[in-house]
Amino acid sequence: MPSANLESMDDHATSSEVAEAKQALRVLEDSLRDCSRCGLCKGRSQMVFGAGHPRAQLLFVGEGPGFHEDRQGVPFVGQAGKLLNELLEGIGLTRSDVYIGNVVKCRPPENRDPTPDEIAACSPFLMEQIAIIRPRVVCTLGRFATKLLADTNLSMTAVRGKAKARELAGVDTIVFPVFHPAAALYTPANRRVLVEDFAKLRRLLDRGLEALNPPVSGEGAGDGSGGEKSDDGSGDVGSPNPSGGPRLPVPRTEQLPLW
Ligand code: SF4
């Protein structure tokens, strides 16, 4: 069954731009197959590059491959991946609508945390992926991706479900941290929080960058925000689409919390 917003998730890039991005990702992936830039190369079965739509508007970034990912070469295929699939389904998306990557591309032994050196060695490749994919929203899964991409030392509890505008690899993005799905596998309270945050993520995707601005006050009236009227006569204000596609819809009555 096609996902609810597949067309609007897809139509920001032309088919030739998608093909170009796919090819660029393939070249980058091939260049990393034998990467030995950090010690994680020693224990891996294979490097796990990432997977999904080459010009996804929504990029998920996790921590690093686990046991199953290392064996299969695909990110988020274990229990946490199953939960991620369910969360995506809950907001009308599938994995083919989004792109999923990790802070480090090789499995840390015994699933230990990646070290700062390993993150420093591997994160430039994630930035290259971001430069190619040009996502509108980057959803960080857990503290390592959040620390790296939102540039914060605040706790996950403090920043989860909040949006932050960030330029990453020359791309204007909105970073949106949520708990890592693994943290919700055996903790129903965390699972509820994730479901809540994914509902916010859906709204963020629907509203684009304007979700960061105060809601428009007064139907169809200028509010001094510098916005423009849409062409459809509805009084909606459109925000420029960073990918150059159609203008994005705007929030009217609700905004996402920022930090
Ligand atoms: S984790 Fe990244 S930097 Fe380290 S060996 Fe794997 S691909 Fe290379």
CSV table of C-alpha atoms and ligand atoms in Angstrom, one decimal:
chain,number,residue,atom,x,y,z
A,1,MET,CA,0.0,0.0,0.0
A,2,PRO,CA,1.5,3.4,-0.9
A,3,SER,CA,2.3,5.6,2.1
A,4,ALA,CA,0.0,8.4,2.9
A,5,ASN,CA,2.3,11.2,1.9
A,6,LEU,CA,4.5,9.4,-0.6
A,7,GLU,CA,3.9,11.8,-3.5
A,8,SER,CA,4.6,15.0,-1.5
A,9,MET,CA,7.7,13.3,0.1
A,10,ASP,CA,8.9,12.4,-3.4
A,11,ASP,CA,8.1,15.4,-5.6
A,12,HIS,CA,10.8,17.8,-4.3
A,13,ALA,CA,13.5,16.3,-6.5
A,14,THR,CA,13.3,15.5,-10.2
A,15,SER,CA,13.8,12.0,-11.4
A,16,SER,CA,17.2,12.9,-12.7
A,17,GLU,CA,18.2,14.5,-9.4
A,18,VAL,CA,17.1,11.3,-7.6
A,19,ALA,CA,19.2,9.2,-10.1
A,20,GLU,CA,22.2,11.5,-9.6
A,21,ALA,CA,21.9,11.2,-5.8
A,22,LYS,CA,21.6,7.4,-6.0
A,23,GLN,CA,24.7,7.2,-8.1
A,24,ALA,CA,26.7,9.5,-5.8
A,25,LEU,CA,25.6,7.4,-2.8
A,26,ARG,CA,26.7,4.3,-4.5
A,27,VAL,CA,30.1,5.7,-5.3
A,28,LEU,CA,30.5,6.8,-1.7
A,29,GLU,CA,29.4,3.4,-0.4
A,30,ASP,CA,31.8,1.6,-2.7
A,31,SER,CA,34.7,3.8,-1.5
A,32,LEU,CA,34.0,2.9,2.1
A,33,ARG,CA,33.7,-0.9,1.8
A,34,ASP,CA,37.3,-1.4,2.9
A,35,CYS,CA,37.5,1.6,5.1
A,36,SER,CA,40.0,1.3,7.9
A,37,ARG,CA,40.0,4.9,9.1
A,38,CYS,CA,39.1,3.8,12.7
A,39,GLY,CA,39.5,0.7,14.8
A,40,LEU,CA,35.9,-0.4,14.3
A,41,CYS,CA,37.0,-2.0,11.0
A,42,LYS,CA,38.7,-4.8,12.9
A,43,GLY,CA,35.5,-6.4,14.4
A,44,ARG,CA,33.0,-5.7,11.6
A,45,SER,CA,31.5,-8.3,9.3
A,46,GLN,CA,30.8,-5.5,6.9
A,47,MET,CA,30.3,-1.7,6.8
A,48,VAL,CA,26.7,-0.7,7.0
A,49,PHE,CA,26.4,2.4,4.8
A,50,GLY,CA,22.7,3.3,5.1
A,51,ALA,CA,19.6,2.7,3.1
A,52,GLY,CA,16.5,4.4,1.7
A,53,HIS,CA,15.4,7.1,-0.7
A,54,PRO,CA,18.4,8.8,-2.2
A,55,ARG,CA,16.7,12.2,-2.0
A,56,ALA,CA,14.6,11.6,1.1
A,57,GLN,CA,13.1,14.6,2.8
A,58,LEU,CA,13.4,12.8,6.1
A,59,LEU,CA,16.7,11.3,7.2
A,60,PHE,CA,17.0,9.2,10.4
A,61,VAL,CA,20.4,8.9,12.0
A,62,GLY,CA,21.1,6.3,14.7
A,63,GLU,CA,24.2,5.4,16.6
A,64,GLY,CA,25.8,2.4,14.8
A,65,PRO,CA,25.1,-1.1,13.5
A,66,GLY,CA,24.3,-3.8,16.0
A,67,PHE,CA,24.6,-7.5,15.6
A,68,HIS,CA,21.9,-8.0,13.0
A,69,GLU,CA,22.8,-4.9,11.1
A,70,ASP,CA,26.5,-6.0,10.9
A,71,ARG,CA,25.4,-9.4,9.6
A,72,GLN,CA,22.9,-8.2,7.0
A,73,GLY,CA,24.6,-4.9,6.0
A,74,VAL,CA,21.4,-3.0,6.5
A,75,PRO,CA,20.6,-0.4,9.2
A,76,PHE,CA,17.8,-1.0,11.8
A,77,VAL,CA,16.9,-4.6,11.0
A,78,GLY,CA,16.7,-6.0,14.6
A,79,GLN,CA,14.0,-5.4,17.2
A,80,ALA,CA,14.7,-1.7,17.3
A,81,GLY,CA,14.3,-1.6,13.5
A,82,LYS,CA,11.0,-3.4,13.7
A,83,LEU,CA,9.8,-0.7,16.1
A,84,LEU,CA,11.1,2.0,13.8
A,85,ASN,CA,9.1,0.5,11.0
A,86,GLU,CA,5.9,0.5,13.2
A,87,LEU,CA,6.5,4.1,14.1
A,88,LEU,CA,6.9,5.1,10.5
A,89,GLU,CA,3.8,3.2,9.6
A,90,GLY,CA,2.0,5.1,12.3
A,91,ILE,CA,2.7,8.4,10.5
A,92,GLY,CA,1.9,7.1,7.1
A,93,LEU,CA,5.4,6.4,5.9
A,94,THR,CA,7.5,3.4,4.9
A,95,ARG,CA,11.3,2.9,4.8
A,96,SER,CA,11.4,3.6,1.1
A,97,ASP,CA,10.1,7.1,1.8
A,98,VAL,CA,13.0,7.9,4.1
A,99,TYR,CA,16.7,7.4,4.4
A,100,ILE,CA,18.3,5.7,7.5
A,101,GLY,CA,22.0,6.0,8.5
A,102,ASN,CA,24.2,5.9,11.5
A,103,VAL,CA,26.8,8.0,13.2
A,104,VAL,CA,29.4,5.2,12.8
A,105,LYS,CA,29.1,2.6,10.0
A,106,CYS,CA,30.8,-0.3,11.6
A,107,ARG,CA,29.6,-2.2,14.6
A,108,PRO,CA,31.3,-1.3,17.9
A,109,PRO,CA,32.3,-4.6,19.7
A,110,GLU,CA,29.7,-5.9,22.1
A,111,ASN,CA,27.5,-3.0,21.1
A,112,ARG,CA,29.5,-0.6,23.2
A,113,ASP,CA,29.2,3.1,22.7
A,114,PRO,CA,31.3,4.6,19.8
A,115,THR,CA,34.2,6.6,21.1
A,116,PRO,CA,34.8,10.2,20.2
A,117,ASP,CA,37.7,9.2,18.0
A,118,GLU,CA,35.5,6.8,16.1
A,119,ILE,CA,32.8,9.3,15.7
A,120,ALA,CA,35.3,11.9,14.5
A,121,ALA,CA,36.6,9.4,11.9
A,122,CYS,CA,33.3,8.3,10.6
A,123,SER,CA,31.0,11.4,10.8
A,124,PRO,CA,32.5,13.1,7.7
A,125,PHE,CA,31.0,10.3,5.6
A,126,LEU,CA,27.6,10.9,7.2
A,127,MET,CA,28.0,14.6,6.3
A,128,GLU,CA,28.7,13.5,2.7
A,129,GLN,CA,25.5,11.5,2.7
A,130,ILE,CA,23.6,14.5,4.0
A,131,ALA,CA,25.1,16.7,1.2
A,132,ILE,CA,23.9,14.2,-1.4
A,133,ILE,CA,20.5,13.4,0.1
A,134,ARG,CA,19.7,17.0,1.1
A,135,PRO,CA,17.0,16.1,3.7
A,136,ARG,CA,14.6,18.7,5.0
A,137,VAL,CA,14.3,17.1,8.4
A,138,VAL,CA,17.0,15.1,10.2
A,139,CYS,CA,15.5,12.9,13.0
A,140,THR,CA,18.3,11.9,15.4
A,141,LEU,CA,17.7,8.6,17.2
A,142,GLY,CA,19.3,8.8,20.6
A,143,ARG,CA,22.1,10.7,22.2
A,144,PHE,CA,25.0,10.1,19.9
A,145,ALA,CA,23.3,11.3,16.7
A,146,THR,CA,21.7,14.2,18.7
A,147,LYS,CA,25.0,15.4,20.2
A,148,LEU,CA,26.7,15.3,16.8
A,149,LEU,CA,24.0,16.8,14.6
A,150,ALA,CA,22.2,19.1,17.0
A,151,ASP,CA,25.5,20.1,18.5
A,152,THR,CA,24.2,19.9,22.1
A,153,ASN,CA,25.2,18.4,25.4
A,154,LEU,CA,21.7,18.6,26.8
A,155,SER,CA,20.1,15.3,27.7
A,156,MET,CA,17.7,13.4,25.4
A,157,THR,CA,14.9,14.1,27.9
A,158,ALA,CA,15.5,17.8,27.6
A,159,VAL,CA,15.6,18.0,23.8
A,160,ARG,CA,13.5,15.1,22.5
A,161,GLY,CA,10.5,16.2,20.4
A,162,LYS,CA,11.9,19.6,19.9
A,163,ALA,CA,13.0,21.1,16.6
A,164,LYS,CA,16.2,23.0,15.9
A,165,ALA,CA,17.2,24.7,12.6
A,166,ARG,CA,20.7,23.6,11.6
A,167,GLU,CA,22.9,23.9,8.6
A,168,LEU,CA,24.5,20.5,8.0
A,169,ALA,CA,26.9,19.9,5.2
A,170,GLY,CA,25.7,23.1,3.5
A,171,VAL,CA,22.1,21.9,3.7
A,172,ASP,CA,19.4,23.9,5.7
A,173,THR,CA,17.8,21.2,7.8
A,174,ILE,CA,15.6,20.9,10.9
A,175,VAL,CA,17.1,18.6,13.4
A,176,PHE,CA,14.5,16.7,15.5
A,177,PRO,CA,15.8,14.4,18.2
A,178,VAL,CA,13.8,11.4,19.5
A,179,PHE,CA,14.7,8.6,21.8
A,180,HIS,CA,16.5,5.7,20.2
A,181,PRO,CA,13.9,2.9,19.5
A,182,ALA,CA,16.1,0.5,21.4
A,183,ALA,CA,15.4,2.5,24.6
A,184,ALA,CA,11.7,1.9,24.1
A,185,LEU,CA,11.8,-1.9,23.5
A,186,TYR,CA,11.3,-2.8,27.1
A,187,THR,CA,10.0,0.5,28.5
A,188,PRO,CA,6.4,1.2,27.6
A,189,ALA,CA,6.7,4.8,28.9
A,190,ASN,CA,9.5,5.5,26.4
A,191,ARG,CA,7.5,3.9,23.6
A,192,ARG,CA,4.6,6.2,24.4
A,193,VAL,CA,7.0,9.2,24.2
A,194,LEU,CA,8.3,7.9,20.8
A,195,VAL,CA,4.8,7.6,19.4
A,196,GLU,CA,4.1,11.2,20.6
A,197,ASP,CA,7.3,12.5,19.0
A,198,PHE,CA,6.6,10.8,15.8
A,199,ALA,CA,3.2,12.5,15.6
A,200,LYS,CA,5.1,15.8,16.0
A,201,LEU,CA,7.5,14.7,13.3
A,202,ARG,CA,4.6,14.2,11.0
A,203,ARG,CA,3.4,17.7,11.7
A,204,LEU,CA,7.0,19.0,11.1
A,205,LEU,CA,7.1,17.3,7.8
A,206,ASP,CA,3.8,18.7,6.8
A,207,ARG,CA,4.6,22.2,7.8
A,208,GLY,CA,8.3,22.6,6.8
A,209,LEU,CA,10.5,25.3,8.1
A,210,GLU,CA,7.5,27.5,9.1
A,211,ALA,CA,6.9,25.1,12.0
A,212,LEU,CA,9.8,26.9,13.6
A,213,ASN,CA,8.1,30.3,13.4
A,214,PRO,CA,5.3,31.7,15.4
A,215,PRO,CA,1.9,30.7,14.0
A,216,VAL,CA,0.3,33.1,11.6
A,217,SER,CA,-2.1,35.4,13.5
A,218,GLY,CA,-5.2,36.6,11.7
A,219,GLU,CA,-6.7,34.7,8.8
A,220,GLY,CA,-5.2,36.0,5.5
A,221,ALA,CA,-3.8,39.1,7.2
A,222,GLY,CA,-0.2,40.2,7.0
A,223,ASP,CA,1.5,39.6,10.3
A,224,GLY,CA,4.8,41.3,9.6
A,225,SER,CA,6.5,38.0,9.5
A,226,GLY,CA,7.7,38.6,5.9
A,227,GLY,CA,5.7,35.6,4.7
A,228,GLU,CA,3.9,35.6,1.4
A,229,LYS,CA,0.4,34.6,0.4
A,230,SER,CA,-0.1,31.4,-1.5
A,231,ASP,CA,-1.5,31.3,-5.0
A,232,ASP,CA,-4.6,29.4,-4.0
A,233,GLY,CA,-6.4,32.3,-2.4
A,234,SER,CA,-6.7,30.4,0.9
A,235,GLY,CA,-4.6,32.9,2.7
A,236,ASP,CA,-2.1,30.2,3.5
A,237,VAL,CA,1.5,31.3,3.8
A,238,GLY,CA,4.0,29.2,2.0
A,239,SER,CA,7.6,28.7,3.1
A,240,PRO,CA,10.3,28.3,0.6
A,241,ASN,CA,11.1,24.6,0.1
A,242,PRO,CA,14.9,24.1,0.7
A,243,SER,CA,15.0,21.5,-2.0
A,244,GLY,CA,13.5,24.0,-4.6
A,245,GLY,CA,10.2,22.2,-4.9
A,246,PRO,CA,6.7,23.4,-4.2
A,247,ARG,CA,6.3,25.8,-1.3
A,248,LEU,CA,5.5,24.1,1.9
A,249,PRO,CA,2.3,24.5,3.9
A,250,VAL,CA,2.4,26.6,7.0
A,251,PRO,CA,1.2,26.0,10.6
A,252,ARG,CA,-1.8,28.1,11.7
A,253,THR,CA,-2.5,27.5,15.3
A,254,GLU,CA,0.2,25.3,16.7
A,255,GLN,CA,4.0,25.3,16.8
A,256,LEU,CA,6.6,22.9,17.8
A,257,PRO,CA,8.7,23.7,20.8
A,258,LEU,CA,12.2,24.8,20.1
A,259,TRP,CA,15.4,24.9,22.1
B,1,SF4,S1,33.3,3.1,11.5
B,1,SF4,FE1,33.5,4.5,9.7
B,1,SF4,S2,35.5,5.4,9.8
B,1,SF4,FE2,35.5,3.5,11.1
B,1,SF4,S3,36.2,1.9,9.8
B,1,SF4,FE3,33.9,1.9,9.7
B,1,SF4,S4,33.4,3.2,7.9
B,1,SF4,FE4,35.6,3.6,8.4
